[in-house]
Amino acid sequence: ILLAGNVGSGKTLLMETFNQLVRRSKPFYKTTARQVAKDYAADGLTALVRYLKQFRKTPAGLVPVDFFFDDLGAEDNKKHYGNEANVMAEVIYDRYELYTRYGTRTHFTTNLTPQELEEKYGERAYSRLCHMCHFVVLGNGENSKDRRIG
């Protein structure tokens, strides 16, 4: 699932509620795109391993864990010892590999439109997002109200 919508439209709350509903059968871990970028800046590509190489026991054996990346697009490109990376594009590529190999699920929330996602992450990453996620748009575009503000 990729939930898109304006600030305060309830994307994160819906995903957290969804996680509570599926946690016994298919739980997923939550982090933010900004945290992933910060981890990369501190530790480089090895930091991304925690989002790609975690496994859980199932009756069928070990499988990669499902993840929820909140606020896709809120992060900046980060540098680690001079190596700049579009960190979430790298995560999308690697999570897509897990999806095609194991059926691993990756969920996202974003304030970006599909066009903005393609511009920020490139055609290849956007294509992979389209294949592994169901896009759901919340709110009514520009008329959407921030539900956190009275």
Protein backbone atom coordinates (compact mmCIF):
# COMPACT_ATOMS: atom_id res chain seq x y z
CA ILE A 1 0.00 0.00 0.00
CA LEU A 2 1.16 3.53 -0.77
CA LEU A 3 -1.11 6.09 0.89
CA ALA A 4 -0.83 9.56 -0.59
CA GLY A 5 -2.52 12.72 0.56
CA ASN A 6 -2.13 16.14 2.03
CA VAL A 7 -0.61 16.84 5.43
CA GLY A 8 -2.94 15.72 8.20
CA SER A 9 -5.18 13.55 6.02
CA GLY A 10 -4.75 10.51 8.29
CA LYS A 11 -2.28 8.42 6.27
CA THR A 12 -0.02 7.42 9.16
CA LEU A 13 -2.92 6.76 11.51
CA LEU A 14 -4.57 4.49 8.93
CA MET A 15 -1.37 2.51 8.39
CA GLU A 16 -0.81 2.12 12.13
CA THR A 17 -4.40 0.91 12.52
CA PHE A 18 -3.93 -1.49 9.60
CA ASN A 19 -0.79 -2.84 11.27
CA GLN A 20 -2.76 -3.52 14.46
CA LEU A 21 -5.30 -5.50 12.44
CA VAL A 22 -2.71 -7.68 10.65
CA ARG A 23 -0.01 -7.91 13.29
CA ARG A 24 -0.66 -11.54 14.22
CA SER A 25 -0.45 -12.85 10.66
CA LYS A 26 1.59 -10.28 8.68
CA PRO A 27 3.08 -7.59 10.97
CA PHE A 28 5.23 -4.84 9.58
CA TYR A 29 7.85 -2.62 11.14
CA LYS A 30 7.57 1.16 10.97
CA THR A 31 10.21 3.80 10.38
CA THR A 32 10.32 7.14 8.61
CA ALA A 33 12.05 8.00 5.36
CA ARG A 34 13.86 10.77 7.24
CA GLN A 35 15.22 8.25 9.76
CA VAL A 36 16.50 6.01 6.96
CA ALA A 37 18.30 9.00 5.44
CA LYS A 38 19.79 9.95 8.83
CA ASP A 39 20.97 6.35 9.34
CA TYR A 40 22.69 6.44 5.94
CA ALA A 41 24.41 9.74 6.74
CA ALA A 42 25.76 8.23 9.96
CA ASP A 43 26.65 4.69 8.84
CA GLY A 44 26.55 4.54 5.03
CA LEU A 45 25.05 1.69 3.05
CA THR A 46 25.54 -0.72 5.94
CA ALA A 47 22.79 1.19 7.78
CA LEU A 48 20.30 0.11 5.12
CA VAL A 49 20.81 -3.54 6.02
CA ARG A 50 18.36 -3.18 8.92
CA TYR A 51 15.61 -2.40 6.41
CA LEU A 52 16.57 -5.16 3.99
CA LYS A 53 18.08 -8.11 5.83
CA GLN A 54 15.80 -8.64 8.82
CA PHE A 55 14.02 -11.99 8.83
CA ARG A 56 11.27 -13.52 10.94
CA LYS A 57 10.36 -17.13 11.61
CA THR A 58 7.24 -18.51 9.97
CA PRO A 59 5.94 -22.06 9.61
CA ALA A 60 7.40 -21.97 6.09
CA GLY A 61 10.82 -20.88 7.37
CA LEU A 62 12.61 -17.54 7.56
CA VAL A 63 11.15 -14.70 5.48
CA PRO A 64 12.16 -11.03 5.21
CA VAL A 65 10.11 -8.70 7.41
CA ASP A 66 7.56 -6.33 5.96
CA PHE A 67 8.18 -2.59 6.44
CA PHE A 68 6.23 0.65 6.51
CA PHE A 69 8.17 3.77 5.51
CA ASP A 70 6.33 6.87 6.67
CA ASP A 71 6.63 10.23 4.87
CA LEU A 72 8.31 9.11 1.66
CA GLY A 73 9.64 12.26 0.02
CA ALA A 74 10.24 14.18 3.27
CA GLU A 75 13.90 13.12 3.33
CA ASP A 76 16.80 14.81 1.56
CA ASN A 77 19.63 13.16 -0.31
CA LYS A 78 22.34 12.39 2.22
CA LYS A 79 26.11 12.12 2.11
CA HIS A 80 28.27 9.58 3.89
CA TYR A 81 31.98 10.41 3.60
CA GLY A 82 31.27 12.38 0.44
CA ASN A 83 29.14 9.70 -1.21
CA GLU A 84 25.74 11.26 -1.88
CA ALA A 85 22.77 8.96 -2.31
CA ASN A 86 19.06 9.14 -2.94
CA VAL A 87 18.65 6.76 -0.04
CA MET A 88 14.96 5.95 -0.41
CA ALA A 89 15.42 5.17 -4.12
CA GLU A 90 17.99 2.59 -3.02
CA VAL A 91 15.55 1.22 -0.45
CA ILE A 92 12.82 1.01 -3.11
CA TYR A 93 15.12 -0.94 -5.45
CA ASP A 94 16.14 -3.39 -2.72
CA ARG A 95 12.65 -3.80 -1.25
CA TYR A 96 11.41 -4.48 -4.78
CA GLU A 97 13.91 -7.34 -5.05
CA LEU A 98 12.54 -8.78 -1.80
CA TYR A 99 9.01 -8.37 -3.18
CA THR A 100 9.74 -10.23 -6.39
CA ARG A 101 11.77 -12.96 -4.66
CA TYR A 102 9.79 -13.54 -1.45
CA GLY A 103 6.55 -11.57 -1.76
CA THR A 104 7.76 -9.25 0.99
CA ARG A 105 5.45 -6.29 1.47
CA THR A 106 6.56 -2.68 1.74
CA HIS A 107 4.14 0.11 2.61
CA PHE A 108 4.61 3.86 2.29
CA THR A 109 2.87 7.12 3.08
CA THR A 110 3.64 10.31 1.18
CA ASN A 111 2.50 13.86 0.61
CA LEU A 112 3.80 13.69 -2.97
CA THR A 113 1.73 13.16 -6.09
CA PRO A 114 2.61 10.29 -8.45
CA GLN A 115 4.32 12.79 -10.78
CA GLU A 116 6.37 14.22 -7.89
CA LEU A 117 7.38 10.70 -6.80
CA GLU A 118 8.64 9.94 -10.31
CA GLU A 119 10.58 13.23 -10.43
CA LYS A 120 12.18 12.68 -7.01
CA TYR A 121 13.09 8.98 -7.34
CA GLY A 122 13.32 8.49 -11.08
CA GLU A 123 11.44 6.39 -13.60
CA ARG A 124 12.93 3.04 -12.51
CA ALA A 125 12.10 3.45 -8.81
CA TYR A 126 8.65 4.83 -9.61
CA SER A 127 7.94 1.85 -11.88
CA ARG A 128 8.88 -0.51 -9.05
CA LEU A 129 6.65 1.40 -6.62
CA CYS A 130 3.75 1.02 -9.04
CA HIS A 131 4.34 -2.72 -9.30
CA MET A 132 4.70 -3.51 -5.60
CA CYS A 133 2.16 -1.04 -4.12
CA HIS A 134 -1.51 -0.24 -4.44
CA PHE A 135 -1.77 3.55 -4.61
CA VAL A 136 -4.53 5.06 -2.47
CA VAL A 137 -5.10 8.83 -2.40
CA LEU A 138 -6.76 10.32 0.69
CA GLY A 139 -8.52 13.63 0.82
CA ASN A 140 -9.80 15.84 -1.92
CA GLY A 141 -6.63 17.35 -3.38
CA GLU A 142 -6.13 21.01 -2.63
CA ASN A 143 -9.40 21.15 -0.69
CA SER A 144 -8.25 18.47 1.79
CA LYS A 145 -8.30 19.66 5.39
CA ASP A 146 -5.55 18.99 7.94
CA ARG A 147 -7.37 16.83 10.52
CA ARG A 148 -4.81 17.66 13.22
CA ILE A 149 -5.86 21.31 13.19
CA GLY A 150 -9.33 21.83 14.68
